[in-house]
């Protein structure tokens, strides 16, 4: 569970924001769904500076429910021979965060964000894939492909990995698009239900994308050999002068995945889900998220008190 981000657009530590009827966080619901789907351990990647708050407010709830581990993502967690560039304050990205778990993860595992509400079907889909892998399987990965129309915010643009797949449902490319929203051709009328979904490309043009296009919500399924690939490629990433000069360059999961796919080192199955994502990308999303969680409780999907 990736929880090292500050939540800059939201304006606070949204991973610790109580949104359920008894103060449950979004990650509480993710863990509840993961346990229901058969997962047997939770590993969090957090920043060292909020360890105490995390242990008190979050970890204590789970200690008698499921085995738990904490790992820490820091700027100086680099391979031998590399150092943090002067002036660098931004974390190294999602795949660097995943790497922090290499010493405590020895089994097939799922990676998720702590501030995204994925819904139970998504956990069942990825859980089944991982459980069905043969013992000792390597280089057979998966990604839950949410339909982009099920992942938007009513309050602004969102960042998603736009995916393409082949006839065997294997991922062929994933391209991070940082501005996706329903809008007019010129970017106006943002959020209007009558408008098509568009993303802004590298040239600043708005490109239409179908509502059912699969997107990555950072819900990945890997086996432990993924760490070896990531360690090797992170050294390449850090050896590239432009990545060291750019103090905001990040080592994203899609960057690693695309390399493995292009080199035909691994396959990544795109798993379809009808789950509707919701979350708190923006502070204005909070009210709607609270209401949607309460609706799920009222419908009996979740108990009023999870843990």
Coordinates of C-alpha atoms in Angstrom, one line a residue, residues 11-283:
X11 CA -4.2 19.8 1.0
X12 CA -3.3 17.4 3.7
X13 CA -2.6 13.8 4.7
X14 CA -5.7 12.3 3.0
X15 CA -4.5 8.8 3.8
X16 CA -5.4 9.5 7.5
X17 CA -8.7 11.3 6.8
X18 CA -11.7 9.6 8.4
X19 CA -14.4 9.3 5.8
X20 CA -16.5 6.4 7.0
X21 CA -19.3 6.6 9.6
X22 CA -16.9 5.7 12.4
X23 CA -13.9 7.6 11.1
X24 CA -12.8 4.9 8.7
X25 CA -10.2 5.9 6.1
X26 CA -10.2 4.8 2.5
X27 CA -7.4 2.4 3.2
X28 CA -9.5 0.8 6.0
X29 CA -12.0 -0.2 3.3
X30 CA -9.2 -1.4 1.0
X31 CA -7.8 -3.6 3.7
X32 CA -11.3 -5.0 4.6
X33 CA -11.8 -5.8 0.9
X34 CA -8.4 -7.3 0.6
X35 CA -9.0 -9.6 3.5
X36 CA -12.3 -10.6 2.0
X37 CA -10.5 -11.4 -1.2
X38 CA -8.0 -13.7 0.5
X39 CA -4.9 -11.5 1.0
X40 CA -2.8 -12.5 3.9
X41 CA -0.4 -9.6 4.8
X42 CA -0.4 -5.8 4.5
X43 CA 2.8 -3.9 3.8
X44 CA 2.7 -0.1 3.9
X45 CA 5.2 2.3 2.4
X46 CA 5.2 5.5 4.3
X47 CA 7.4 8.5 5.1
X48 CA 9.4 8.1 8.2
X49 CA 8.3 11.5 9.6
X50 CA 4.7 10.4 10.2
X51 CA 5.5 6.9 11.5
X52 CA 4.3 7.7 15.0
X53 CA 0.9 9.1 13.9
X54 CA 0.5 6.2 11.5
X55 CA 1.2 3.5 14.1
X56 CA -1.2 5.2 16.6
X57 CA -4.0 6.0 14.2
X58 CA -3.8 3.2 11.6
X59 CA -1.6 0.3 12.4
X60 CA -3.1 -0.4 15.8
X61 CA -6.5 -1.3 14.2
X62 CA -5.1 -4.2 12.2
X63 CA -2.5 -5.9 14.4
X64 CA -4.9 -8.6 15.5
X65 CA -6.6 -8.9 12.1
X66 CA -3.8 -9.4 9.6
X67 CA 0.0 -9.5 9.7
X68 CA 1.4 -6.0 9.0
X69 CA 4.7 -4.5 8.0
X70 CA 5.9 -0.9 7.6
X71 CA 8.5 0.2 5.1
X72 CA 9.9 3.8 4.6
X73 CA 10.4 5.7 1.4
X74 CA 13.2 8.3 1.7
X75 CA 15.1 10.3 -0.7
X76 CA 18.4 8.7 0.4
X77 CA 17.2 5.1 -0.2
X78 CA 19.4 4.7 -3.2
X79 CA 21.7 2.0 -4.6
X80 CA 25.3 2.0 -3.5
X81 CA 27.3 4.6 -5.4
X82 CA 24.4 7.1 -5.9
X83 CA 23.5 10.2 -3.8
X84 CA 20.6 12.6 -3.7
X85 CA 21.2 15.5 -6.1
X86 CA 21.5 18.9 -4.4
X87 CA 18.1 20.6 -4.2
X88 CA 16.1 17.4 -4.6
X89 CA 13.0 17.3 -2.3
X90 CA 10.5 15.3 -4.4
X91 CA 10.2 11.5 -3.7
X92 CA 11.6 9.2 -6.4
X93 CA 8.2 7.9 -7.5
X94 CA 5.9 5.0 -7.2
X95 CA 8.2 2.2 -8.4
X96 CA 10.9 3.4 -5.9
X97 CA 8.2 3.1 -3.3
X98 CA 7.4 -0.4 -4.4
X99 CA 11.2 -1.3 -4.1
X100 CA 11.1 -0.4 -0.4
X101 CA 9.1 -3.6 0.3
X102 CA 11.7 -6.0 -1.3
X103 CA 13.0 -7.3 2.1
X104 CA 9.6 -8.2 3.5
X105 CA 7.7 -9.3 0.4
X106 CA 8.5 -12.9 -0.6
X107 CA 5.2 -13.9 -2.2
X108 CA 2.9 -12.7 -5.1
X109 CA 1.6 -9.3 -4.2
X110 CA -0.8 -6.5 -5.2
X111 CA 0.2 -2.8 -5.2
X112 CA -2.4 -0.1 -4.5
X113 CA -2.6 3.5 -3.6
X114 CA -3.9 4.2 -0.1
X115 CA -6.1 7.1 -1.1
X116 CA -8.1 5.4 -3.9
X117 CA -11.3 3.5 -3.2
X118 CA -11.1 0.6 -5.5
X119 CA -14.2 -1.4 -4.6
X120 CA -14.4 -5.1 -3.8
X121 CA -14.6 -6.5 -7.3
X122 CA -11.2 -5.1 -8.2
X123 CA -9.6 -6.9 -5.2
X124 CA -11.3 -10.2 -6.1
X125 CA -10.1 -10.0 -9.7
X126 CA -6.5 -9.3 -8.8
X127 CA -6.6 -11.7 -5.9
X128 CA -7.8 -14.6 -8.1
X129 CA -5.1 -13.9 -10.6
X130 CA -2.3 -14.0 -8.0
X131 CA -3.8 -17.1 -6.3
X132 CA -4.0 -19.0 -9.6
X133 CA -0.3 -18.4 -10.5
X134 CA 1.8 -21.6 -10.4
X135 CA 4.3 -21.9 -7.5
X136 CA 7.5 -20.1 -8.4
X137 CA 5.9 -18.2 -11.3
X138 CA 8.0 -15.3 -12.6
X139 CA 7.4 -12.5 -15.2
X140 CA 3.6 -13.1 -15.2
X141 CA 2.1 -9.9 -13.9
X142 CA -1.3 -8.2 -14.0
X143 CA -3.0 -4.8 -13.8
X144 CA -6.6 -4.1 -13.0
X145 CA -7.9 -2.1 -15.9
X146 CA -10.5 0.3 -14.7
X147 CA -12.8 1.9 -17.3
X148 CA -11.8 5.5 -17.5
X149 CA -15.4 6.7 -17.3
X150 CA -15.6 5.1 -13.9
X151 CA -12.6 6.9 -12.5
X152 CA -13.2 10.7 -13.0
X153 CA -13.5 13.4 -10.4
X154 CA -16.3 16.0 -10.7
X155 CA -14.0 18.6 -9.3
X156 CA -11.0 18.8 -11.7
X157 CA -8.6 16.8 -13.9
X158 CA -7.2 13.4 -12.8
X159 CA -4.0 11.6 -13.6
X160 CA -4.4 8.1 -15.1
X161 CA -2.3 5.6 -17.0
X162 CA -4.0 5.2 -20.4
X163 CA -3.6 1.6 -21.5
X164 CA -3.6 -0.4 -24.7
X165 CA -3.8 -4.2 -24.9
X166 CA -3.4 -7.0 -27.5
X167 CA -5.8 -9.7 -28.6
X168 CA -4.8 -11.8 -25.6
X169 CA -5.7 -9.1 -23.1
X170 CA -2.0 -8.4 -22.4
X171 CA -0.9 -4.8 -21.8
X172 CA 1.0 -3.3 -24.7
X173 CA 1.5 0.2 -23.5
X174 CA 0.6 2.4 -20.5
X175 CA 1.1 6.2 -20.8
X176 CA 0.6 8.4 -17.9
X177 CA -1.7 11.3 -18.7
X178 CA -1.8 13.9 -15.9
X179 CA -4.9 15.9 -17.1
X180 CA -8.0 13.8 -17.9
X181 CA -11.5 15.3 -17.6
X182 CA -14.8 15.6 -19.5
X183 CA -14.5 18.8 -21.4
X184 CA -15.0 20.6 -24.8
X185 CA -12.5 20.5 -27.5
X186 CA -10.8 23.6 -26.2
X187 CA -10.7 22.4 -22.6
X188 CA -13.7 24.5 -21.6
X189 CA -16.9 23.2 -19.9
X190 CA -14.9 20.9 -17.7
X191 CA -16.8 18.3 -15.8
X192 CA -20.0 18.6 -17.9
X193 CA -21.7 15.2 -18.2
X194 CA -22.5 15.8 -21.9
X195 CA -18.9 16.3 -22.9
X196 CA -16.6 13.4 -24.0
X197 CA -13.6 12.4 -21.9
X198 CA -10.4 14.0 -23.1
X199 CA -6.8 14.0 -22.0
X200 CA -4.2 16.7 -22.7
X201 CA -1.3 15.4 -24.8
X202 CA 2.4 16.5 -24.9
X203 CA 1.5 19.3 -27.3
X204 CA -1.2 20.7 -25.1
X205 CA -4.0 19.4 -27.3
X206 CA -7.2 17.8 -25.9
X207 CA -7.6 14.2 -27.2
X208 CA -10.9 12.3 -27.0
X209 CA -10.8 8.9 -25.3
X210 CA -13.6 6.3 -25.1
X211 CA -15.4 5.9 -21.7
X212 CA -14.5 2.2 -21.6
X213 CA -10.8 2.6 -22.3
X214 CA -8.8 0.8 -19.6
X215 CA -6.7 2.9 -17.3
X216 CA -4.2 2.1 -14.6
X217 CA -5.2 3.2 -11.1
X218 CA -2.0 1.8 -9.7
X219 CA -3.5 -1.6 -8.9
X220 CA -0.9 -4.0 -10.0
X221 CA -0.1 -7.7 -9.4
X222 CA 3.5 -8.8 -9.3
X223 CA 5.7 -11.7 -8.2
X224 CA 8.9 -11.0 -6.1
X225 CA 11.2 -11.3 -9.2
X226 CA 9.8 -7.8 -10.0
X227 CA 12.1 -6.4 -7.4
X228 CA 15.2 -7.6 -9.3
X229 CA 14.0 -6.0 -12.5
X230 CA 13.3 -2.7 -10.6
X231 CA 16.6 -2.6 -8.8
X232 CA 18.5 -3.0 -12.1
X233 CA 16.5 -0.4 -14.0
X234 CA 16.6 2.1 -11.1
X235 CA 20.3 2.1 -11.4
X236 CA 19.9 2.9 -15.2
X237 CA 17.4 5.6 -14.3
X238 CA 19.8 7.2 -11.8
X239 CA 22.8 6.9 -14.3
X240 CA 20.9 9.0 -16.8
X241 CA 22.2 12.6 -16.3
X242 CA 18.8 14.1 -17.3
X243 CA 17.1 12.3 -14.5
X244 CA 19.6 13.6 -12.0
X245 CA 19.5 17.1 -13.3
X246 CA 15.7 17.2 -13.4
X247 CA 14.8 17.4 -9.6
X248 CA 11.3 16.3 -10.3
X249 CA 12.1 13.2 -12.4
X250 CA 10.3 10.1 -11.0
X251 CA 10.7 6.4 -11.3
X252 CA 7.1 5.4 -12.0
X253 CA 5.7 1.9 -12.1
X254 CA 4.5 2.3 -15.7
X255 CA 8.1 3.2 -16.7
X256 CA 9.3 -0.2 -15.4
X257 CA 6.3 -2.1 -16.8
X258 CA 6.7 -0.6 -20.3
X259 CA 10.4 -1.6 -20.3
X260 CA 9.6 -5.2 -19.4
X261 CA 6.8 -5.4 -22.0
X262 CA 8.9 -3.8 -24.8
X263 CA 11.8 -6.1 -24.1
X264 CA 9.4 -9.1 -23.9
X265 CA 10.8 -9.9 -20.5
X266 CA 7.3 -10.1 -18.9
X267 CA 3.6 -10.1 -19.7
X268 CA 1.1 -8.0 -17.9
X269 CA -2.5 -9.2 -18.1
X270 CA -5.2 -6.5 -18.1
X271 CA -8.0 -7.6 -15.8
X272 CA -11.3 -6.0 -16.4
X273 CA -13.5 -4.7 -13.6
X274 CA -16.8 -2.9 -13.4
X275 CA -15.7 -1.3 -10.1
X276 CA -16.3 2.4 -9.9
X277 CA -13.3 4.2 -8.4
X278 CA -13.8 7.1 -6.1
X279 CA -11.4 9.1 -3.9
X280 CA -10.3 12.4 -2.7
X281 CA -8.1 13.9 -5.4
X282 CA -9.4 17.3 -4.4
X283 CA -10.7 18.6 -1.1

